[in-house]
XYZ file of C-alpha atoms in Angstrom:
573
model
C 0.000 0.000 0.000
C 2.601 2.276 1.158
C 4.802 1.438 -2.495
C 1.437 2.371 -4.491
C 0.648 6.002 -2.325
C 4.350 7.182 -3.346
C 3.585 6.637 -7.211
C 0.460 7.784 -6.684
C 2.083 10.591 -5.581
C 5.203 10.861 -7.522
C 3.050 10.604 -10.512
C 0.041 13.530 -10.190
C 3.607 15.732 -8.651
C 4.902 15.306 -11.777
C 1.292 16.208 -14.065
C 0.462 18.681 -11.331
C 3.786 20.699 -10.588
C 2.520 24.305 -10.094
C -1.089 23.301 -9.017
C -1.561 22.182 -5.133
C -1.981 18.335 -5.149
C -4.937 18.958 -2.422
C -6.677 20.710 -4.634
C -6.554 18.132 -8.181
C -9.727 16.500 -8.349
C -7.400 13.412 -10.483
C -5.390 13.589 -7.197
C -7.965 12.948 -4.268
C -9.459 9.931 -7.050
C -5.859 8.362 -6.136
C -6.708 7.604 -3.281
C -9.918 6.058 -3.889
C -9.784 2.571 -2.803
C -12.191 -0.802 -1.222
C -9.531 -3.221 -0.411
C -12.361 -5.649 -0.530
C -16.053 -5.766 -1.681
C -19.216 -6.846 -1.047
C -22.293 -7.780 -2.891
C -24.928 -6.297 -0.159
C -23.347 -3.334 0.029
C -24.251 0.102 -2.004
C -21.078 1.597 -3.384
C -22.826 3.562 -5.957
C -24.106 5.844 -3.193
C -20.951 6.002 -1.239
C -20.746 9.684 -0.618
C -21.173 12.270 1.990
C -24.500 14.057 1.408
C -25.818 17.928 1.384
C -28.751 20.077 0.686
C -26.928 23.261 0.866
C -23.348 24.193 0.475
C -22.968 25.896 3.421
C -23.364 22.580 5.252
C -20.035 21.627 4.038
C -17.833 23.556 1.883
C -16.553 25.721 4.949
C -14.697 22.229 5.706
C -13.761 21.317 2.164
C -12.057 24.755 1.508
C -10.192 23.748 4.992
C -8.941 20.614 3.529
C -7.614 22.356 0.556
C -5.459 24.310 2.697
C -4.340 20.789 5.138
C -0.843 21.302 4.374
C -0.316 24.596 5.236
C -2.782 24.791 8.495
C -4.546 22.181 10.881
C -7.621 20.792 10.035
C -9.587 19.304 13.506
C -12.394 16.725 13.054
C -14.372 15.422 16.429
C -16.185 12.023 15.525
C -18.463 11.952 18.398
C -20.429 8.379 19.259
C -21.031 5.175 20.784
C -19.462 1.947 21.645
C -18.893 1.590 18.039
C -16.597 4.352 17.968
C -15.044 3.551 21.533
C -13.091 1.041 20.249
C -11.855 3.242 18.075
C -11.301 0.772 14.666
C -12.699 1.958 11.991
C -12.423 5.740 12.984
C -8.760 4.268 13.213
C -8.742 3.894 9.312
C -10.288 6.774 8.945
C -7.443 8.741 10.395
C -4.626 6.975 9.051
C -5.804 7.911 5.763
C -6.434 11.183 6.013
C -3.577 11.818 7.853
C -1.963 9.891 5.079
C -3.477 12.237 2.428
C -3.905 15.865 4.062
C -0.881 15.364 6.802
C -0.387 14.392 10.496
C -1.621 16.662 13.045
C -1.632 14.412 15.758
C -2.815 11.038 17.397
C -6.021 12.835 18.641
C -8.146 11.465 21.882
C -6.614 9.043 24.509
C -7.916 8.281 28.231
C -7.191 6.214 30.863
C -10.286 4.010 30.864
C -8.846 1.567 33.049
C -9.725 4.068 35.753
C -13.515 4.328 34.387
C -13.381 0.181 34.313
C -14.331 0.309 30.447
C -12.304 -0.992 27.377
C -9.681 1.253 25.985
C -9.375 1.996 22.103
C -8.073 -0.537 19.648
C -4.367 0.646 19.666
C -3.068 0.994 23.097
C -4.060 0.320 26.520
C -4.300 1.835 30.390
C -2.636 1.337 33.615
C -3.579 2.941 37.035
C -2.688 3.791 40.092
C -4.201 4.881 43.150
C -7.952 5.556 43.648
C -10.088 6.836 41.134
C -13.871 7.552 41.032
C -15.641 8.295 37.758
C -18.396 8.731 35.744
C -20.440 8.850 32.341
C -22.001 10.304 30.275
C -24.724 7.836 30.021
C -25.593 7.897 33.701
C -28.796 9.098 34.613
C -27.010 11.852 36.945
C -23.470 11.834 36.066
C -21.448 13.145 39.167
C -19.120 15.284 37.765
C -18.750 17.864 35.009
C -18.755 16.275 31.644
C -16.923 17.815 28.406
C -16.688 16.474 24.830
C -15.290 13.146 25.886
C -18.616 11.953 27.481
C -16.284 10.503 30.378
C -14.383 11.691 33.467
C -12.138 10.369 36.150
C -11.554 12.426 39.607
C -8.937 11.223 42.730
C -8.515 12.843 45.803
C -5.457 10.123 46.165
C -2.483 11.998 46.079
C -0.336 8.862 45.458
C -2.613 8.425 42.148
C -1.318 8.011 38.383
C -1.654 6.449 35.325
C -0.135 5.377 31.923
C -1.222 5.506 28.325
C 0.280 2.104 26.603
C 0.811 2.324 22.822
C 0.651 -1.295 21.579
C 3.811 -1.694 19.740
C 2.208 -3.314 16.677
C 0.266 -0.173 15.866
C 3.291 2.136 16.182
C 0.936 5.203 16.888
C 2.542 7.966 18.555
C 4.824 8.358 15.618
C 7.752 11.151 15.737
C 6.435 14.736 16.182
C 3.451 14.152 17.909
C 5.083 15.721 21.021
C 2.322 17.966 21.896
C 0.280 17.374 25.256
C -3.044 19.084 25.621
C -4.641 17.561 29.134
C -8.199 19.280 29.839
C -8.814 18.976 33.463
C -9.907 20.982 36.332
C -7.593 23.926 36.585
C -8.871 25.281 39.572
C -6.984 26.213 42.641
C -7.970 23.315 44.508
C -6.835 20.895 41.617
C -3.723 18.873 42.569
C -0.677 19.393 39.915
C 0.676 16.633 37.332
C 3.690 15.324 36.692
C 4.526 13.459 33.181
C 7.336 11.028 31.546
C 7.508 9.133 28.699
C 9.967 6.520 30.262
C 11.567 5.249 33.965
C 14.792 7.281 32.793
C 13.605 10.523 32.332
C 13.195 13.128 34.514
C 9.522 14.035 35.508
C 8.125 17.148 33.993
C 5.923 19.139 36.509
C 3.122 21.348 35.548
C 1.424 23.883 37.853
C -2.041 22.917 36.543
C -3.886 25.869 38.129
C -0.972 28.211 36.611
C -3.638 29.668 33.985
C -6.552 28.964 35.067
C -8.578 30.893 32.508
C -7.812 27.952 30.325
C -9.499 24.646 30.497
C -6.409 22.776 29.601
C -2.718 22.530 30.265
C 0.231 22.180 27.111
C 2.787 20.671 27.021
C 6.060 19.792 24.784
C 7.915 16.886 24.504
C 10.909 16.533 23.109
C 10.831 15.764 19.620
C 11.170 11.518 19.469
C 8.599 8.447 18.799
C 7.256 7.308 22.480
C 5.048 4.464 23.124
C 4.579 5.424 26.651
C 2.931 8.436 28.278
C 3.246 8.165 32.568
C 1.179 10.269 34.585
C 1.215 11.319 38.206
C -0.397 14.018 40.273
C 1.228 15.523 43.509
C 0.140 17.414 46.076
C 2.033 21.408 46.047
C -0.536 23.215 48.328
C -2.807 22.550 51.311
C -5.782 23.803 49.374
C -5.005 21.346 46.606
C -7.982 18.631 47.483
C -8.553 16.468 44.121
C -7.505 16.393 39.873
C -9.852 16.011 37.756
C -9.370 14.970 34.127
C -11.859 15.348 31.467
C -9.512 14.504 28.084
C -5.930 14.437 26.574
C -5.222 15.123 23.314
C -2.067 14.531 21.092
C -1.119 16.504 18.997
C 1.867 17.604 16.636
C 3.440 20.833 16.756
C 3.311 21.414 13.543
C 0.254 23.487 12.614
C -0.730 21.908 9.441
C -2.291 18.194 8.906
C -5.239 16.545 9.933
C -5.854 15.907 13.800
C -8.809 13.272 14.229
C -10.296 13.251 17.016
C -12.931 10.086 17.953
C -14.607 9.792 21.269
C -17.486 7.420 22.340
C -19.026 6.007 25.186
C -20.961 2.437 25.150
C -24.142 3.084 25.634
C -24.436 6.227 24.829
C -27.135 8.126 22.891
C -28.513 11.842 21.260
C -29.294 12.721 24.754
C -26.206 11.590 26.417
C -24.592 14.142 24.549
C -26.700 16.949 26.385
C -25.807 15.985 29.428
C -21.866 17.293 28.398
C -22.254 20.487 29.732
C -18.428 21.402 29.596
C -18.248 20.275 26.031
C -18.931 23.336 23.762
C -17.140 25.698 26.125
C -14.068 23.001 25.823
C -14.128 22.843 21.852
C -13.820 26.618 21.567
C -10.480 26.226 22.294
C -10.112 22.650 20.137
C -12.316 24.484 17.504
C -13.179 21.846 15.334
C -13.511 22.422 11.444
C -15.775 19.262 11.239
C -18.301 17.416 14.004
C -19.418 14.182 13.106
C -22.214 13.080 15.273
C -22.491 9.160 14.385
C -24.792 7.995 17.512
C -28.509 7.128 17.963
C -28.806 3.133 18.085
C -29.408 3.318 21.362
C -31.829 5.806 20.788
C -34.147 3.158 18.938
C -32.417 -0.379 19.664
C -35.406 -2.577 21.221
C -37.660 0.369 22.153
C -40.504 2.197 20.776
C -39.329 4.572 17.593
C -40.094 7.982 19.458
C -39.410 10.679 16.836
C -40.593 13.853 18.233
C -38.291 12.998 21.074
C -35.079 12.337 19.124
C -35.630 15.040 16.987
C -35.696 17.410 20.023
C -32.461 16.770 20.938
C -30.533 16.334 17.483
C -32.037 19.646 16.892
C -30.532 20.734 20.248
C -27.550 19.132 20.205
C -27.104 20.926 16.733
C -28.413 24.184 17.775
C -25.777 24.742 20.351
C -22.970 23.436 17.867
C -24.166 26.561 14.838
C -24.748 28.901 17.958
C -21.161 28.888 19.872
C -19.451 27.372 16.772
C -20.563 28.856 13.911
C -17.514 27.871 11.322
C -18.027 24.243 12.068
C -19.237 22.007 9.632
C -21.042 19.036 10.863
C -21.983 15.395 9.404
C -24.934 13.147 10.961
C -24.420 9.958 10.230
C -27.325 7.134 10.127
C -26.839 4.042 11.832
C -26.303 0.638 10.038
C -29.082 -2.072 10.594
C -29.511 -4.167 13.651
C -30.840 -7.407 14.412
C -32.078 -8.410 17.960
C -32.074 -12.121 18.367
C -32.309 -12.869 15.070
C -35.282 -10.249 14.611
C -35.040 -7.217 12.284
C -34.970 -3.223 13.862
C -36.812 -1.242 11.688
C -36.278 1.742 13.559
C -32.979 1.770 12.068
C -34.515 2.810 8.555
C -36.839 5.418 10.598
C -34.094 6.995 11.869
C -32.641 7.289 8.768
C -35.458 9.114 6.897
C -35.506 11.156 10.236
C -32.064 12.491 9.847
C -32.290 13.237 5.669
C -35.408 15.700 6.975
C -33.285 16.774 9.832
C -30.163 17.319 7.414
C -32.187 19.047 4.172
C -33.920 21.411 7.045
C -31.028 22.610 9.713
C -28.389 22.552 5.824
C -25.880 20.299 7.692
C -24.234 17.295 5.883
C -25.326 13.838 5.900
C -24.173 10.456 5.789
C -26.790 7.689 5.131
C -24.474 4.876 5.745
C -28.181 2.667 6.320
C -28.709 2.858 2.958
C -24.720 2.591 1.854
C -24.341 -0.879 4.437
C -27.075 -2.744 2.900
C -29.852 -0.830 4.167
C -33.175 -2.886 5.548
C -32.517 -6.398 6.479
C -28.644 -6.040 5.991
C -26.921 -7.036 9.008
C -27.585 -10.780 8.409
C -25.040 -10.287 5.277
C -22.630 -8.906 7.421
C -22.363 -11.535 9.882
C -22.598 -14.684 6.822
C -19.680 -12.669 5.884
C -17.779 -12.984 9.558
C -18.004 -8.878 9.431
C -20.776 -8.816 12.646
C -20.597 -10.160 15.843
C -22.805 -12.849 17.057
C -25.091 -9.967 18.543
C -25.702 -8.591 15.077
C -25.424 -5.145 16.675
C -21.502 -5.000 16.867
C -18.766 -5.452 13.762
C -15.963 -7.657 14.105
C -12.185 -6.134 13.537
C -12.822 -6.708 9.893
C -16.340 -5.496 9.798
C -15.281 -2.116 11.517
C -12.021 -2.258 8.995
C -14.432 -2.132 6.313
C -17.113 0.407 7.943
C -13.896 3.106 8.789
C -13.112 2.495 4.395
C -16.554 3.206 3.351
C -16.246 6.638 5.102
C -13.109 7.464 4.388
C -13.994 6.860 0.438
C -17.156 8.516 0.919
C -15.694 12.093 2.215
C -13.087 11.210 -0.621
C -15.676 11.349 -3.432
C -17.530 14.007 -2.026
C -14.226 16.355 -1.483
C -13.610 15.030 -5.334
C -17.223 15.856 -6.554
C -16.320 19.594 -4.943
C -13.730 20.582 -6.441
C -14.816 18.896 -9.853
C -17.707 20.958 -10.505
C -18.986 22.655 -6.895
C -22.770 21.411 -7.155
C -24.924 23.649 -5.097
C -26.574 20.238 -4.395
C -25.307 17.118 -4.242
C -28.072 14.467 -3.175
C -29.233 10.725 -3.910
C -31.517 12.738 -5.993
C -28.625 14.666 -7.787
C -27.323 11.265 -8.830
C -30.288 10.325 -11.044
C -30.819 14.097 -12.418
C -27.669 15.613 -12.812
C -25.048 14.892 -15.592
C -22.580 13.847 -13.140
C -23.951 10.410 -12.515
C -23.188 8.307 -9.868
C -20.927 6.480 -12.225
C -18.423 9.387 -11.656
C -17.718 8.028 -7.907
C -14.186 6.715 -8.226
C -14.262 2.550 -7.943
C -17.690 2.293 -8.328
C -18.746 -0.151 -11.733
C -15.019 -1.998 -10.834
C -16.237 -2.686 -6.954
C -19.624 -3.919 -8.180
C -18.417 -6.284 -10.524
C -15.583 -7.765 -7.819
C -18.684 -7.540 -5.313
C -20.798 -10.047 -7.066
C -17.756 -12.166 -8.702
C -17.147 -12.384 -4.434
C -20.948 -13.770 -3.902
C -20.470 -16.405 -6.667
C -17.909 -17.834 -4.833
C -19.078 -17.454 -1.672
C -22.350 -19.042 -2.621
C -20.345 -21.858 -4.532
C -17.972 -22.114 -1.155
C -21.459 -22.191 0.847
C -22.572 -25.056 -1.003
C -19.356 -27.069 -1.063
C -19.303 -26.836 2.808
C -22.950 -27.567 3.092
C -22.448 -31.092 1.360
C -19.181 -32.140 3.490
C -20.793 -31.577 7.093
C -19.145 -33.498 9.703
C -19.729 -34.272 13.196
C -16.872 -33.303 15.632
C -17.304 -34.603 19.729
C -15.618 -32.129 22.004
C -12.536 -33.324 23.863
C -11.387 -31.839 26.999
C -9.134 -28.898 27.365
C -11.096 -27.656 23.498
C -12.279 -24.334 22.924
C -14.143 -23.064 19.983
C -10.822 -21.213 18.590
C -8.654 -24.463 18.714
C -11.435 -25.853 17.118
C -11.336 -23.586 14.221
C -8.090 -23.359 13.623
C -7.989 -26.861 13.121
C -10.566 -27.005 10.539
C -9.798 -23.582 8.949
C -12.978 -21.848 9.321
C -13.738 -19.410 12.290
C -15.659 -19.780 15.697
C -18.717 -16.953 14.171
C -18.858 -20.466 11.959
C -18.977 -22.683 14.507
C -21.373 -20.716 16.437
C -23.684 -19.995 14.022
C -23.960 -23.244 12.545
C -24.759 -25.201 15.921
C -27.045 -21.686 16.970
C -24.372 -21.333 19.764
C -24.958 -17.994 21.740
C -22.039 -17.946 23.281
C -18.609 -19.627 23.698
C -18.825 -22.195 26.459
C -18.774 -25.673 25.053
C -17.984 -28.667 27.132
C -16.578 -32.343 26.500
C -18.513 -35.062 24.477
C -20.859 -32.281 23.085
C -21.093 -32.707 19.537
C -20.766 -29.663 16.865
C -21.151 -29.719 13.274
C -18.414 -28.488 11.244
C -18.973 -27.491 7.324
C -15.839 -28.111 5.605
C -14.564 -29.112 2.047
C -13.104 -32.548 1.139
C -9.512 -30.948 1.145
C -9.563 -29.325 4.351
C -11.487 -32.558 6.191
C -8.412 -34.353 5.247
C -5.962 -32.124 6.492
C -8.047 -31.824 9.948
C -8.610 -35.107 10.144
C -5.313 -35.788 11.009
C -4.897 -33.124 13.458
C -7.948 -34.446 15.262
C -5.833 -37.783 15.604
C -2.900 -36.684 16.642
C -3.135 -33.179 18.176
C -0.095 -31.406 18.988
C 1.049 -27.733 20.561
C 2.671 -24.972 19.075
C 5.526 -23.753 20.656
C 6.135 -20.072 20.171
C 9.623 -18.209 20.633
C 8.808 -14.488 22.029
C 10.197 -11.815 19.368
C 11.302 -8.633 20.546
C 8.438 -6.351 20.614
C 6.136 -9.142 21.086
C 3.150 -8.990 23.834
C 1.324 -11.456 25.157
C -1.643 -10.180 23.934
C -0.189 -9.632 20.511
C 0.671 -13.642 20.616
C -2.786 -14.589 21.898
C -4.680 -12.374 18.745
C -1.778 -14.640 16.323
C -2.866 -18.099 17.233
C -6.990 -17.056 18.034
C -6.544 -17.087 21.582
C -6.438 -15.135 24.988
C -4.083 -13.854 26.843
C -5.571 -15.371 29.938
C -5.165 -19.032 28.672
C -1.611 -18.461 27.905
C -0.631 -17.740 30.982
C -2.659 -20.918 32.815
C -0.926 -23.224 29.992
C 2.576 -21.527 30.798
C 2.280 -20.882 34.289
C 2.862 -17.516 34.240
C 1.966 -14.928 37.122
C 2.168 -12.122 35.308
C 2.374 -10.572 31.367
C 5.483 -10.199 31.444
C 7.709 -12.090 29.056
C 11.189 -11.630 27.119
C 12.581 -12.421 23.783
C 13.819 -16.034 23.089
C 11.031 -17.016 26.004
C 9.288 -20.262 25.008
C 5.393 -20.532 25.490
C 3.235 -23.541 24.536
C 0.494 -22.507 22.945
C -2.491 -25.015 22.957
């Protein structure tokens, strides 16, 4: 991927010299790409939305400036955007395209007992309290991260772990903006990137007009931020911390910024009542607001209550920040135990009204995932979770392309021809057809070549079904390694809802003549892998090679702790 980018590159510098690459329509198509396709979903309406060009223009005339001055984006939502996949992808590539401004959002969530993001974890120390923002009464002030974490332990700290796989905080994104209490009474921070240096203390009450405290690191890659507060002053009584953003120092680039809570919904986001006075000072160029499942998953469809708040929650966005350009994005359909949500297609005729009316900038990713009914494709295809609600790795891999492409072709579509429109109507009655959307006849035709021979792989597997008796010490992954299929297989084709399984229980295992060969064998004669620790290597790096936990490694190896070395052993069963 990286070998193709530079060509692309090399080769529109070379048409282009003169004419800012950011701004060539040929350019932007470049980087137009579906690593892999599907035949349920809609590429041919793979585009960000609008009414009016005020909605979003503001933010596409930013992006033609990216490499000369930042461009911030806050992707606001739920667990879905928590784990922080595919708005992942999403950053990478712009930041890939328009420049790096930064790593965006990180928190401890360790200290809030929640999962962290996809690409690095927590560690804490002390007591901490916290809360959300999808408590009925949240305790403490809330800003645009929806969470917060508050200690009165003056021993207290905590770490932000980069996973060294993911390589995030690459080189120059030495910029620390913490947004806590700055009060008088807030307890002061100290900060390290490693046991060797020296801590750097900050005076967090030092400007307390500001909601935030800055600071600069020296110029090198970490994968480790430490944290610890200390007690200066007898008034100081507690720290509170609300968000930390990293950035680069650089003023040019794109800084993403995603945060979401699980569980959290339209009116969750009311109850952030530090938020818009926070993003004054982030001042974001573009708000994506990508939540509302849980506004409509198993309940009544209550309209005239949702559309309260989105036109509250956007309301105060125009009012204190009137530059900002902001997305809503519809939800992809759901299934609840095995039943369809058609709320989900409610909603999204709810926000198109909402989006023509208030001129903001839409996203109908219902309609662009499958639409009605769809979510049954995406777990055949191993890209849901059993839940139907949730995306697997892949399925959130492939979510975070569709909407980077989609802002792609609708930045392209700009500066082609600067449509005062540009609608799922405009496709049919304009003379820039939908055909125009870079990738689009080319993905449909790979999209159904892939159903042929998924439907002919189907049918192979249906007519080599075997019977296969649990043995002890089996779990569903060893299982399905040894028969090369995966355990959303397994589960869905012995209407397993979860993972236990126990010894002489019988499963049924669809696989072709080749591969019931191969297994048969292993079946026989099982063996265990032994794995030689690599430097750089984690035990929870290890556990996602082979399809298993962390947790089991360590019973199978004895080990107290993750801690392990290079040229360590571990069986791996």
């Amino acid at each position: 991927m990286k070998s193709k980018n530079f060509f692309i590159f090399l080769s529109y510098f070379i048409l282009c010299q003169g004419q800012d690459l950011l701004e060539n329509p040929s350019y932007i198509a470049g980087w137009i790409n579906y690593e892999k396709t599907y035949p349920f979903i809609c590429y041919s309406k793979n585009v960000i939305e609008w009414y009016h060009p005020d909605a979003i223009f503001p933010f596409f005339e930013k992006l033609k400036n990216a490499d000369n001055d930042k461009v911030v984006i806050l992707h606001i939502g739920d667990s879905h955007v928590q784990s922080d996949v595919f708005t992942g992808v999403i950053r990478d590539r712009l930041q890939e395209i328009f420049g790096y401004g930064g790593r965006g959002y990180v928190f401890p969530y360790k200290a809030a007992k929640t999962n962290s993001a996809y690409d690095y974890t927590s560690i804490v120390e002390g007591e901490w309290m916290y809360t959300r923002n999808v408590e009925m009464q949240p305790r403490f002030p809330l800003s645009f991260s929806g969470i917060t974490c508050k200690t009165t332990d003056s021993t207290a700290g905590f770490a932000i772990v980069f996973r060294k796989k993911f390589q995030t905080l690459r080189n120059g994104f030495n910029r620390i903006r913490i947004f806590c209490n700055t009060s008088r009474e807030s307890m002061d921070l100290l900060l390290r990137t490693s046991s060797e240096m020296e801590w750097i203390e900050t005076e967090i009450s030092q400007n307390a007009t500001l909601p935030y405290i800055c600071l600069d690191l020296p110029a090198q890659s970490y994968d480790t931020l430490f944290f610890k507060v200390k007690k200066n002053k007898p008034e100081q009584k507690f720290f509170e911390l609300y968000a930390i953003i990293i950035e680069s120092t650089n003023d040019k680039g794109i800084l993403y910024i995603s945060t979401g809570i699980n569980g959290a919904g339209i009116s969750s986001l009311l109850k952030q009542n530090l938020a818009i006075e926070h993003l004054k000072y982030l001042k974001p160029d573009l708000v994506i607001i990508d939540v509302g499942i849980n506004d409509i998953y198993r309940t009544a469809f209550h309209e005239n209550f949702i559309l309260m708040n989105l036109l509250k929650l956007i309301q105060e966005i125009r009012t204190n920040l009137p530059t900002t350009s902001m997305i809503l994005v519809s939800p992809q359909n759901v299934m609840y135990r095995n039943i369809n949500i058609p709320n989900c297609k409610l909603y999204s005729a709810l926000i198109r009204r909402i989006a023509e009316k208030e001129k903001v900038a839409l996203y109908d990713y219902f309609t662009v995932a499958g639409g009605d009914y769809s979510m049954k494709n995406w777990y055949a295809f191993n890209l849901a979770q059993r839940d139907k609600k949730h995306l697997t790795f892949e399925g959130y891999v492939r979510r975070g392309e569709l909407f980077i492409n989609a802002i792609l072709n609708a930045y392209r579509v700009y500066l082609l021809k600067k449509p005062f429109s540009y609608t799922q109507d405009f496709f049919e009655n304009d003379t820039l057809r939908v055909d125009t959307l870079v990738g689009c006849k080319k993905n449909i035709v790979n999209a159904q070549n892939a159903y042929t021979q998924s439907s002919k792989k189907d049918n192979s597997s249906q007519a080599n079904e075997i019977i296969y008796v649990v043995q002890k010490g089996d779990n569903l992954s060893s299982i399905a390694s040894k028969y090369g299929v995966s355990v959303a297989d397994i589960q869905r084709w012995n209407n397993l809802q979860g993972t236990s399984i126990y010894p002489g229980q019988k499963l049924k295992i669809h696989s072709n003549s080749k591969t019931q060969a191969t297994v048969s064998t292993a079946f026989n004669s099982p063996k265990n892998i032994t794995h030689v620790v690599k430097e750089g290597e984690s035990l929870w790096s290890i556990a996602r090679k082979y399809n298993t936990t962390v947790e089991k490694i360590k019973k199978d190896n004895q080990l107290s702790s993750d801690k392990i070395q290079p040229g360590q052993k571990l069986i791996i069963k």
